Short mmCIF file of C-alpha atoms in Angstrom, two decimals:
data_model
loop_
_atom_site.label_atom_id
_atom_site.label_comp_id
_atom_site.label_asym_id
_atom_site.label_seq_id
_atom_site.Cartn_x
_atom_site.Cartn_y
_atom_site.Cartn_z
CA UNK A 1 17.64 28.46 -19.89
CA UNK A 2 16.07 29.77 -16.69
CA UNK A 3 13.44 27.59 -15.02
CA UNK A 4 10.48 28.20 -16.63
CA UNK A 5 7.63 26.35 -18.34
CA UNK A 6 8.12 24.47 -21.73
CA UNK A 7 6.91 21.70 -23.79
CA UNK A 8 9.82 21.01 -26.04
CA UNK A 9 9.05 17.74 -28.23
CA UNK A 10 12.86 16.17 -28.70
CA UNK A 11 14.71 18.38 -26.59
CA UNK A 12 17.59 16.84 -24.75
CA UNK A 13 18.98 17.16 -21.22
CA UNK A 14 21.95 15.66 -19.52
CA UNK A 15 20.00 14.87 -16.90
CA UNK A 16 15.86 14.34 -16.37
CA UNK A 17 14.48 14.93 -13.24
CA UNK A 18 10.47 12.99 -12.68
CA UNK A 19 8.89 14.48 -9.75
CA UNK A 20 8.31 17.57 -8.42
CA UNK A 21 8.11 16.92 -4.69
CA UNK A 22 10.91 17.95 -2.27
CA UNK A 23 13.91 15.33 -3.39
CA UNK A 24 13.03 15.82 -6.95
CA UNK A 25 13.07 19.79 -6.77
CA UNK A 26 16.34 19.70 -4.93
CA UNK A 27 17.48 17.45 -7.09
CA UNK A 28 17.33 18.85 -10.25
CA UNK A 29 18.00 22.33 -8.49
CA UNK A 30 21.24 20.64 -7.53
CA UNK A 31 22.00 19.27 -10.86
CA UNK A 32 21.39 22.73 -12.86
CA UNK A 33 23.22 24.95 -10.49
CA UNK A 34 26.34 23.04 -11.24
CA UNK A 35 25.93 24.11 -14.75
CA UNK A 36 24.32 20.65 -15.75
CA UNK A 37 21.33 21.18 -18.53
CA UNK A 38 18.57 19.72 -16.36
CA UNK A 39 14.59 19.23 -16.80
CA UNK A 40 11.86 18.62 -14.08
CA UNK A 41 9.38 16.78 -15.46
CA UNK A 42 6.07 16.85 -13.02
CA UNK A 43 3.04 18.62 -12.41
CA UNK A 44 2.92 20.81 -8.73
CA UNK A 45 0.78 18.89 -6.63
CA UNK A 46 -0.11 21.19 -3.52
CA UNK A 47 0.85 19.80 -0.05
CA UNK A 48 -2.01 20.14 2.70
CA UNK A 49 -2.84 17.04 5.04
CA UNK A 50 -1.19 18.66 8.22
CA UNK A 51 2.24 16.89 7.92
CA UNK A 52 5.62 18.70 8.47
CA UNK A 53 9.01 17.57 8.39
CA UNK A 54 12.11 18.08 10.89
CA UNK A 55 15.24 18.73 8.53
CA UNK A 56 17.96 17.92 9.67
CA UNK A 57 21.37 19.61 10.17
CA UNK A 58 23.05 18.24 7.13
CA UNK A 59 19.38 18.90 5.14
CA UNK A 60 19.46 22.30 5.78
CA UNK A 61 23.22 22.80 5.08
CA UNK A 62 21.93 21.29 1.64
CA UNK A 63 19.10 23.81 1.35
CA UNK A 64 21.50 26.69 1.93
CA UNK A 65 23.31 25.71 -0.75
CA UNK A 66 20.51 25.76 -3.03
CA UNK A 67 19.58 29.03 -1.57
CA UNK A 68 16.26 28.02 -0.47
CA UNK A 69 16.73 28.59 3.11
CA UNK A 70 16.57 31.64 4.04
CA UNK A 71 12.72 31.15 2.77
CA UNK A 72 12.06 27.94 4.68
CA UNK A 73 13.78 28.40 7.93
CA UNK A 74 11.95 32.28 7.91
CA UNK A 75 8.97 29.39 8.67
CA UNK A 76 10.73 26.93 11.16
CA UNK A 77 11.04 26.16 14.03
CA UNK A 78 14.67 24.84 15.98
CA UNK A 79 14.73 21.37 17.26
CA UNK A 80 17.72 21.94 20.28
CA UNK A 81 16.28 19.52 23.05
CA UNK A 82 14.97 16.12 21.91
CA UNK A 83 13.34 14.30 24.90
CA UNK A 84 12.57 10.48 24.76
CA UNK A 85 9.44 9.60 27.50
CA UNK A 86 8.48 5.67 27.93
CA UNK A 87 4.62 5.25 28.19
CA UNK A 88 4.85 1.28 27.56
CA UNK A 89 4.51 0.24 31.02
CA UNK A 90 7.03 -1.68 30.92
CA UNK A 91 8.63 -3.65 33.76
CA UNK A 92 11.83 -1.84 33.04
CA UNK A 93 10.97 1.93 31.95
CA UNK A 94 13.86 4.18 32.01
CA UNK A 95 13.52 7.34 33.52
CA UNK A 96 13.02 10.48 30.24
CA UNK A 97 16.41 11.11 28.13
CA UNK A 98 17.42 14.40 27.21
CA UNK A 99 19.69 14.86 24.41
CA UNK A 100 21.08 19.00 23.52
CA UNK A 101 22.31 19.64 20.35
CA UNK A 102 24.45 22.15 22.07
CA UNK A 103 26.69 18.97 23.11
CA UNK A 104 27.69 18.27 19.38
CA UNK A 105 28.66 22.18 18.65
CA UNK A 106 24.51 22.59 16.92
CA UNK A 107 22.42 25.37 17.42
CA UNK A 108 19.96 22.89 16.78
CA UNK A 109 19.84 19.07 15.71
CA UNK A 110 17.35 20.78 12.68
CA UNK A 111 14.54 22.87 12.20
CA UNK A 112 10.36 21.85 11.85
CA UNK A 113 8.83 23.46 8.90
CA UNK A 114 5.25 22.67 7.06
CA UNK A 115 5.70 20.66 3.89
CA UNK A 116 4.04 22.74 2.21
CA UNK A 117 6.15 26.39 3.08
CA UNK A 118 9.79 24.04 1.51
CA UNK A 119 8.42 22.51 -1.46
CA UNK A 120 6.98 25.92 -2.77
CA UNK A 121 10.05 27.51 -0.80
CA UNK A 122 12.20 24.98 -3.73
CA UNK A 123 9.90 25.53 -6.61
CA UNK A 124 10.11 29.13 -6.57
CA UNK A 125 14.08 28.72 -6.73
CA UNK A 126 13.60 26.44 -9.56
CA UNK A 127 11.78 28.67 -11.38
CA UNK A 128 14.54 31.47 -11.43
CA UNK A 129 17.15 28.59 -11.96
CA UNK A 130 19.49 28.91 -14.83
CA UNK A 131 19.95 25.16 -16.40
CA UNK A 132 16.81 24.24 -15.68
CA UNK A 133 13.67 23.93 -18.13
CA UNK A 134 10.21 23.19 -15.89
CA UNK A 135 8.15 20.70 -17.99
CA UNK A 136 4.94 20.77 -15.59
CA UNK A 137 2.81 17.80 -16.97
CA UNK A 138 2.81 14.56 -16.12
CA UNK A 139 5.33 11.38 -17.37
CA UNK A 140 4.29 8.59 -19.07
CA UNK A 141 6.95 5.89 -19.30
CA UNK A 142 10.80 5.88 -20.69
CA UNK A 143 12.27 3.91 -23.06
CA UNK A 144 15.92 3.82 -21.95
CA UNK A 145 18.75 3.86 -25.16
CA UNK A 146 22.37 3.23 -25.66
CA UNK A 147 23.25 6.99 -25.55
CA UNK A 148 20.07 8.63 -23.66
CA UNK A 149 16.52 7.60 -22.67
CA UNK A 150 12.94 8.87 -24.06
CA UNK A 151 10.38 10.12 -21.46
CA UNK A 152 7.23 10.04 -23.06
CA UNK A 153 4.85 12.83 -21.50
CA UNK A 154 1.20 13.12 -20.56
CA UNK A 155 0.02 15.94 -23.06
CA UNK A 156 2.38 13.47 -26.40
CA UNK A 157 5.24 14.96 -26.27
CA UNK A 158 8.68 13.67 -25.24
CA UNK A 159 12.10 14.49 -23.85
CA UNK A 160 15.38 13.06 -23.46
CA UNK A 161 18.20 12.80 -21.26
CA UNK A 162 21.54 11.16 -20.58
CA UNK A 163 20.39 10.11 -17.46
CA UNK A 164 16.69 9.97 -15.67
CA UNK A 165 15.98 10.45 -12.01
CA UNK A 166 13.03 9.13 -10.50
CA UNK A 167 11.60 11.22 -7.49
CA UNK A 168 7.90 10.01 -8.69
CA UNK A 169 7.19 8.89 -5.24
CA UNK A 170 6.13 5.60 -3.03
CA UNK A 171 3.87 3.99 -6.01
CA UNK A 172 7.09 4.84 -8.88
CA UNK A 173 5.78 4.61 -12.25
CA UNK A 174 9.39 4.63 -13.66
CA UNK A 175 10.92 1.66 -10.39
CA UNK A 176 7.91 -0.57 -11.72
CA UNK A 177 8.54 -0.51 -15.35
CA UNK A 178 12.59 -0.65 -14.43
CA UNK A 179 11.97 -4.09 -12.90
CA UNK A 180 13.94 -3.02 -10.00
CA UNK A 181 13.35 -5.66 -7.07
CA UNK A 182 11.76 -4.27 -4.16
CA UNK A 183 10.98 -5.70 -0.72
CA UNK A 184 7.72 -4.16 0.92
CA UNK A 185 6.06 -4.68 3.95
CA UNK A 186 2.92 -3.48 6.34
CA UNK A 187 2.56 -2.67 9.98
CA UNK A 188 -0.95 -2.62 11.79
CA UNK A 189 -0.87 0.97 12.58
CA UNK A 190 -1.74 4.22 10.94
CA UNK A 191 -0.40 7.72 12.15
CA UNK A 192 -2.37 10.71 12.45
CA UNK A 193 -0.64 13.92 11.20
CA UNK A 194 -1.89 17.57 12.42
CA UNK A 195 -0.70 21.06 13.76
CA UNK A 196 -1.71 22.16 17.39
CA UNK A 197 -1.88 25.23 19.33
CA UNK A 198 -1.29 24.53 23.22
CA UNK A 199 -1.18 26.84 26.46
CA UNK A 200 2.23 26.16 26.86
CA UNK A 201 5.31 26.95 25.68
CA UNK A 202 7.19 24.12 23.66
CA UNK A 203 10.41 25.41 25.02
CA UNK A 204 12.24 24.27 21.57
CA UNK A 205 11.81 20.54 22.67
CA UNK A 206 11.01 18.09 20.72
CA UNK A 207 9.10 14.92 22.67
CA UNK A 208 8.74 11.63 21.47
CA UNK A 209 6.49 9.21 23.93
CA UNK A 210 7.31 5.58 23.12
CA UNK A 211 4.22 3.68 23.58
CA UNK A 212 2.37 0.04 23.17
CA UNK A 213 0.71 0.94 19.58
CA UNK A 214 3.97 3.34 18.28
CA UNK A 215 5.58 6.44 18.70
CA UNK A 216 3.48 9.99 19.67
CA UNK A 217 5.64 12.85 18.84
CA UNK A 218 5.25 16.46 19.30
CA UNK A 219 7.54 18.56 17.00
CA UNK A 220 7.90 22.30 18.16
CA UNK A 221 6.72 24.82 15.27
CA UNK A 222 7.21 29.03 15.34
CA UNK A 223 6.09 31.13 18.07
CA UNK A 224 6.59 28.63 20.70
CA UNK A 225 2.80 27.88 21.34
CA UNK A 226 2.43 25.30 18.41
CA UNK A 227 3.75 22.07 17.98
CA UNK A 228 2.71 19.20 15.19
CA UNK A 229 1.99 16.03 15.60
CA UNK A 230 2.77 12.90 14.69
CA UNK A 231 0.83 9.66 16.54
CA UNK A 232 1.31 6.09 15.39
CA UNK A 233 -1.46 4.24 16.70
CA UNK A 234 -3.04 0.60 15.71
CA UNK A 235 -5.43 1.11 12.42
CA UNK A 236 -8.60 0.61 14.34
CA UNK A 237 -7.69 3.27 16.87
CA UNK A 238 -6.05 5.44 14.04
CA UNK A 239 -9.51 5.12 12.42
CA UNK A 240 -11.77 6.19 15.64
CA UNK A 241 -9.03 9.34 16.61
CA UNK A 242 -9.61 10.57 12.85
CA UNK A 243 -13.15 10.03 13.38
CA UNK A 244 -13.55 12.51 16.33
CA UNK A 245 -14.19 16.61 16.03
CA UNK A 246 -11.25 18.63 16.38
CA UNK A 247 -11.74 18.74 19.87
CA UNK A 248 -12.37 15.49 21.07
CA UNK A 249 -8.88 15.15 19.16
CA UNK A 250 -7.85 17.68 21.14
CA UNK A 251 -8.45 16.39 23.89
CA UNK A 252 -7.21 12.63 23.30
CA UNK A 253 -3.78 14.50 22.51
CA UNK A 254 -3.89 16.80 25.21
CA UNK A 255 -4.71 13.46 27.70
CA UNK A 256 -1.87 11.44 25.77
CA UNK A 257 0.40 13.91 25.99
CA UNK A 258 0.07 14.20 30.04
CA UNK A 259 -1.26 17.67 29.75
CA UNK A 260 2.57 18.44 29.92
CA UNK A 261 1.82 21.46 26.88
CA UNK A 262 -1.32 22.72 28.45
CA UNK A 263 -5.02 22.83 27.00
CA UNK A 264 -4.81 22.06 23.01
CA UNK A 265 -6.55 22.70 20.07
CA UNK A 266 -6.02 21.99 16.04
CA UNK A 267 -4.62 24.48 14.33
CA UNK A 268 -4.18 22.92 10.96
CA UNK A 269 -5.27 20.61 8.52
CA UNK A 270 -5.21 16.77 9.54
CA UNK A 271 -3.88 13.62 7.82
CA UNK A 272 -4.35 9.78 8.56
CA UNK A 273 -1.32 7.77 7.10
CA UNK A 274 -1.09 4.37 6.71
CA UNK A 275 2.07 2.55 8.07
CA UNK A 276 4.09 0.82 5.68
CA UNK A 277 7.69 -0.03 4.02
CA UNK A 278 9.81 -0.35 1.40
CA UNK A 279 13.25 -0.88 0.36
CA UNK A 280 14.47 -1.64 -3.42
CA UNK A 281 17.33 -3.92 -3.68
CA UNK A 282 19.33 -1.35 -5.91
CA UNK A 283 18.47 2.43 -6.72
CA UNK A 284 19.74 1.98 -10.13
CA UNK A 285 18.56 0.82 -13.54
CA UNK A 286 19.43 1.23 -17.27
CA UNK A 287 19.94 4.89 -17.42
CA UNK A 288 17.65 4.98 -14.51
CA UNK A 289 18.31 6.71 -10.50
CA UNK A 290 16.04 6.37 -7.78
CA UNK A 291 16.08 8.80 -4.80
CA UNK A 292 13.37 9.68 -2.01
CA UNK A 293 10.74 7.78 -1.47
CA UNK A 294 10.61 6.05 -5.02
CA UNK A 295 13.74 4.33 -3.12
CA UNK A 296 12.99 4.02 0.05
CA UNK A 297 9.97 4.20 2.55
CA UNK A 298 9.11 3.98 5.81
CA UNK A 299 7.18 5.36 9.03
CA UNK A 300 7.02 8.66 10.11
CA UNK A 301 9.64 7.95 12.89
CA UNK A 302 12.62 9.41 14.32
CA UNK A 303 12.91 12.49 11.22
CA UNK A 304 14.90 9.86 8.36
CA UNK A 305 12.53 9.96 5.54
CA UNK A 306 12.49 13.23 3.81
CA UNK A 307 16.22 13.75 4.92
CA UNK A 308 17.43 10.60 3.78
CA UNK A 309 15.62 11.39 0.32
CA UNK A 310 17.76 14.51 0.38
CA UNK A 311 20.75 12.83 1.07
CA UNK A 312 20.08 10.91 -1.79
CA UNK A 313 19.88 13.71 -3.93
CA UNK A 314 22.96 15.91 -2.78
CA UNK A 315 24.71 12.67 -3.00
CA UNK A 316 23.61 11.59 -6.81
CA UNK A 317 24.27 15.43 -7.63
CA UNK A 318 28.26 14.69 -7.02
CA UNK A 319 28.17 11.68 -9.37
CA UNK A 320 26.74 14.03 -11.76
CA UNK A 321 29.12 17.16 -11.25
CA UNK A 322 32.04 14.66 -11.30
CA UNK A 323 31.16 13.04 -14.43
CA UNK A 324 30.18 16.53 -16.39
CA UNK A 325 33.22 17.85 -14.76
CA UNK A 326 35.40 14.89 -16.94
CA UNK A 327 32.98 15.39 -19.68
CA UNK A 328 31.52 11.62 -18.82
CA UNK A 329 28.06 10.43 -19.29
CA UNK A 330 26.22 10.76 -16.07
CA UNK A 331 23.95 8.03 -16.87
CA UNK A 332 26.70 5.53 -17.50
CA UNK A 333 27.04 2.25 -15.63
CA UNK A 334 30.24 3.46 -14.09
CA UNK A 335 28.21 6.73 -12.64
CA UNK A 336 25.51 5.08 -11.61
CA UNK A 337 27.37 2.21 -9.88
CA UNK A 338 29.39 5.11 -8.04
CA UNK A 339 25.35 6.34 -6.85
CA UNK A 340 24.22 2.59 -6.00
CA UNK A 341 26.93 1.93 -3.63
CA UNK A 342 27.51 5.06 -1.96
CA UNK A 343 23.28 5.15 -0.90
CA UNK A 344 23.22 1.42 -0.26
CA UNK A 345 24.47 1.35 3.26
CA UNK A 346 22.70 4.29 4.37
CA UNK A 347 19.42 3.32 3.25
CA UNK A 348 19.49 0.22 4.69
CA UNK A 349 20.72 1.36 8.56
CA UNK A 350 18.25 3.39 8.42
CA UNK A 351 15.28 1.71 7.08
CA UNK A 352 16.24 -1.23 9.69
CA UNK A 353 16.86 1.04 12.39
CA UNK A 354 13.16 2.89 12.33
CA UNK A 355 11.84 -0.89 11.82
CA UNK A 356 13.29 -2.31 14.68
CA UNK A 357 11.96 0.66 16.95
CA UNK A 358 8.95 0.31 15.61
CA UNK A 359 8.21 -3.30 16.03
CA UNK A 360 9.91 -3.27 19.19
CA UNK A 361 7.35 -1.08 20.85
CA UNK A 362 4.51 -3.46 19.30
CA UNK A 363 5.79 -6.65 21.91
CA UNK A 364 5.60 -6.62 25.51
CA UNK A 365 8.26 -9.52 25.46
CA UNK A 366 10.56 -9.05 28.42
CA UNK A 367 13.58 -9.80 26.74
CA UNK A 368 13.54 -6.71 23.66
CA UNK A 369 11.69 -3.96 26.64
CA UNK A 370 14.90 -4.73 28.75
CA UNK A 371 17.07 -4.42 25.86
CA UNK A 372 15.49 -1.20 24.56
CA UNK A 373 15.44 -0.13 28.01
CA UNK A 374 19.11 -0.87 28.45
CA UNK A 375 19.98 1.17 25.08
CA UNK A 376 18.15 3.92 26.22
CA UNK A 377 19.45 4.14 29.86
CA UNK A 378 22.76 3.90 28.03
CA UNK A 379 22.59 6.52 25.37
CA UNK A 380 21.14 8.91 28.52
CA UNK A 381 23.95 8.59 30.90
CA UNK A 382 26.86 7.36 28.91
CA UNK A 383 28.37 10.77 26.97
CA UNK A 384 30.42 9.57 24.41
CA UNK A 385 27.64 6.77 23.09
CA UNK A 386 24.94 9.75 23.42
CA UNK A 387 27.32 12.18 21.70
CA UNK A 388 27.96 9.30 18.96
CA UNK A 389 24.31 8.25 18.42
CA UNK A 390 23.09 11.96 17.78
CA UNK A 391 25.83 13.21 15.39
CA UNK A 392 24.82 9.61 13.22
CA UNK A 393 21.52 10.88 13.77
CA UNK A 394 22.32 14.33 12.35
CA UNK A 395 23.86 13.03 9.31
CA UNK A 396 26.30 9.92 8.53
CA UNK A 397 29.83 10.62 9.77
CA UNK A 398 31.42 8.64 6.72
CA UNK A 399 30.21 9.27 2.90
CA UNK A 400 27.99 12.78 3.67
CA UNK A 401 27.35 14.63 0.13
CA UNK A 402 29.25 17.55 -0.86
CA UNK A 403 27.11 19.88 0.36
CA UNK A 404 26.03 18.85 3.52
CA UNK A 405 29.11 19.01 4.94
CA UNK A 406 30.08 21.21 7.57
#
C-alpha cells in the first residue's frame, strides 16, 4: 500500500514506526522501500524555531538513497571549510584551524539545510511510498506479545507489528514505559538558535568560536549571504540575548562574531534551547528499538545529533532487511541484539566526545586549556591525525550502515 492516511483497527505490520520527525520518517522510509510492510504512526508536527541541521556526508548518502535529496540539498548549503577560532582567553590559545573536506576526496564534509525544508522534504516521499501505511494520530502505549506488539492509538484504535521503533523523541513515551535505564544530565547553558543575513560572504565556511560559556557557531546557508546560528551561552545570558529585539541580537552576534561576516540582521525565526543529555543504557526492549533522540541526546555541538539519529536508522534498517530477507522476525531477540550492539559504541563516543568539549570550555583550569590546546594545535598541523579526526567525523570508519557507504 502506498503511503497514505489510514486508521486500520487490527491491521498488522512487520515493522511499526512511532514518530514522525526526521529519524522516524527515514526510518520507516527505509524499512518499506526494502519491501518490508511498514506503518508510521505520528501526527506532523511543523518545524519552525530557527534551527537547522548540518548533514553529514554519510547522512546525505542515506537521503539519496531514500530519494529525498535531490529536494533537500535543492535547499542547502555545502559545508567544505570548517574553521575552529579560540575566544577563551586562554593562556595557551592556538592560532584558528582550518580543516578542507577537499583533503578526504569530499566536495563537502555535508550540507546545512532548515529542519523544516528535510522533514517535509521525507514526508512527501513517504507519502508516495509503496509499503508504507501513514497512521497520522498520535500513540498511546504498547503492549508488547510473544509474536507482535499492540500500539494502542490516540483516536481508540490499534495496530500491530512484529517489531516497534521508537523515534517519539527526547521525553519517549514508549523508552519510559519499556523501563529502559537511562542516564541524564544538565549543563548551565542554553543555546540560542536563528538564521542571519550578513554583508559578507560566508565563503562556504563553517566557524565555530570556542568560548568561556560554550560553543558560537555560524553554519553557512544558500546564497552565500546567510548563515545560522547556533550560540551556547550560560542560562542567564541565554535568557537576556533572547530577551533583546532582533537587532540588539544582531548586534551581540555581529560583536561576538568579530564583525568577521559584516553588519547582520535576523532573517528567520528564533529558538532558545535548553542544554541537556541523555544516554539509555541499551536501545532495545521487548519487541521494542530506540533510534534518534528517544536514544540519545545531547547539545547542539559539533553536527552529531540528527546524524547520529540517522545512523541509527540506516543501521536498524539492515537488521530488518536481513531478517525479512531469511524470512526471520525482525523484532526477535537475536535481531534486536544484532541493533543493540552495533549502535552501542557509536553512541557512546559520541555522546562523550561533545560532553567533554563542552565541559571543557566551562573551566579555566590550566591543565584541560593546555590539553585542548595541544589537541587542537595537533589536529591543525599534523596531516594524518587531521585527515583521521575528520573522516571519523564524517561518519565511523568501522560498522557504517548499508547505505551510507561510499
Amino acid at each position: 500500500m502506498q503511503g497514505v492516511s489510514a486508521q486500520r483497527t487490527g491491521s498488522r505490520y512487520e515493522v511499526a514506526v512511532v514518530g514522525a520527525g526526521a529519524a522516524g520518517l527515514a526510518a520507516a522510509l527505509a524499512s518499506a522501500q526494502a519491501g518490508v510492510p511498514t506503518a508510521l504512526v505520528g501526527r506532523h508536527a511543523p518545524v519552525a524555531d530557527g534551527r537547522t541541521v548540518a548533514l553529514l556526508d554519510g547522512s546525505v548518502r542515506f537521503l539519496k538513497a531514500l530519494g529525498a535529496w535531490d529536494e533537500v540539498g535543492a535547499k542547502a548549503s555545502p559545508l567544505c571549510t570548517l574553521q575552529i577560532i579560540d575566544d577563551t582567553g586562554s593562556l595557551f590559545r592556538p592560532p584558528p584551524a582550518r580543516f578542507h573536506s577537499s583533503e578526504i576526496g569530499l566536495e563537502a564534509f555535508g550540507w546545512n539545510v532548515e529542519s523544516a525544508h528535510l522533514v517535509a522534504a521525507l514526508r512527501r516521499c513517504a507519502r508516495n511510498q509503496p509499503n508504507l501505511t501513514l497512521i497520522e494520530t498520535d500513540a498511546a502505549g504498547t503492549e508488547p506479545g510473544e509474536e507482535a506488539s499492540r500500539i494502542g492509538l490516540a483516536d481508540g484504535g490499534s495496530v500491530e507489528a512484529r517489531l516497534v521503533v521508537g523515534a517519539d523523541g527526547n521525553r519517549s513515551p514508549l523508552r519510559q514505559a519499556s523501563g529502559v535505564k537511562v542516564r541524564e544530565w544538565t549543563y548551565p547553558q542554553s543555546a540560542i538558535t536563528t538564521i542571519l543575513a550578513h554583508a559578507k560572504p560566508h565563503g562556504d565556511v563553517s566557524t565555530e568560536f570556542h568560548t568561556r560559556s560554550g560553543p558560537f557557531t555560524l553554519v553557512p546557508m544558500p546564497g552565500g549571504l546567510r548563515s545560522s546560528l547556533v550560540w551556547v551561552n550560560g542560562k542567564a545570558a541565554a535568557e537576556r540575548l533572547a530577551a533583546l529585539d532582533d537587532a540588539g541580537l544582531a548586534e551581540a552576534v555581529e560583536r561576538q562574531a568579530r564583525g568577521m561576516l559584516g553588519a547582520m540582521r535576523i532573517d528567520g525565526p528564533r529558538g532558545l534551547v535548553p542544554m541537556r543529555g541523555l544516554l539509555v543504557a541499551t536501545p532495545v526492549a521487548s519487541r521494542l528499538a530506540l533510534i534518534g533522540e528517544a536514544a540519545h541526546v545531547f547539545p547542539p555541538i559539533g553536527a552529531q545529533g540528527l546524524n547520529l539519529g540517522l545512523r541509527d536508522a540506516a543501521s536498524l534498517r539492515d537488521v530488518v532487511v536481513r531478517a525479512h530477507r531469511d524470512g526471520r522476525d525482525p523484532g526477535s531477540r537475536a535481531a534486536l541484539s544484532a541493533y543493540a550492539n552495533g549502535r552501542r559504541i557509536d553512541a557512546a563516543a559520541r555522546t562523550a566526545a561533545v560532553d567533554v568539549l563542552n565541559r571543557s570550555l566551562l573551566t579555566d583550569l590550566l591543565p584541560l586549556d593546555l590539553a585542548r590546546g595541544l589537541g587542537l594545535l595537533a589536529m591543525a598541523n599534523l596531516g594524518p591525525l587531521r585527515r583521521m579526526v575528520m573522516r571519523e567525523g564524517v561518519l565511523p570508519r568501522f560498522g557504517a550502515p548499508e547505505l551510507m557507504r561510499a
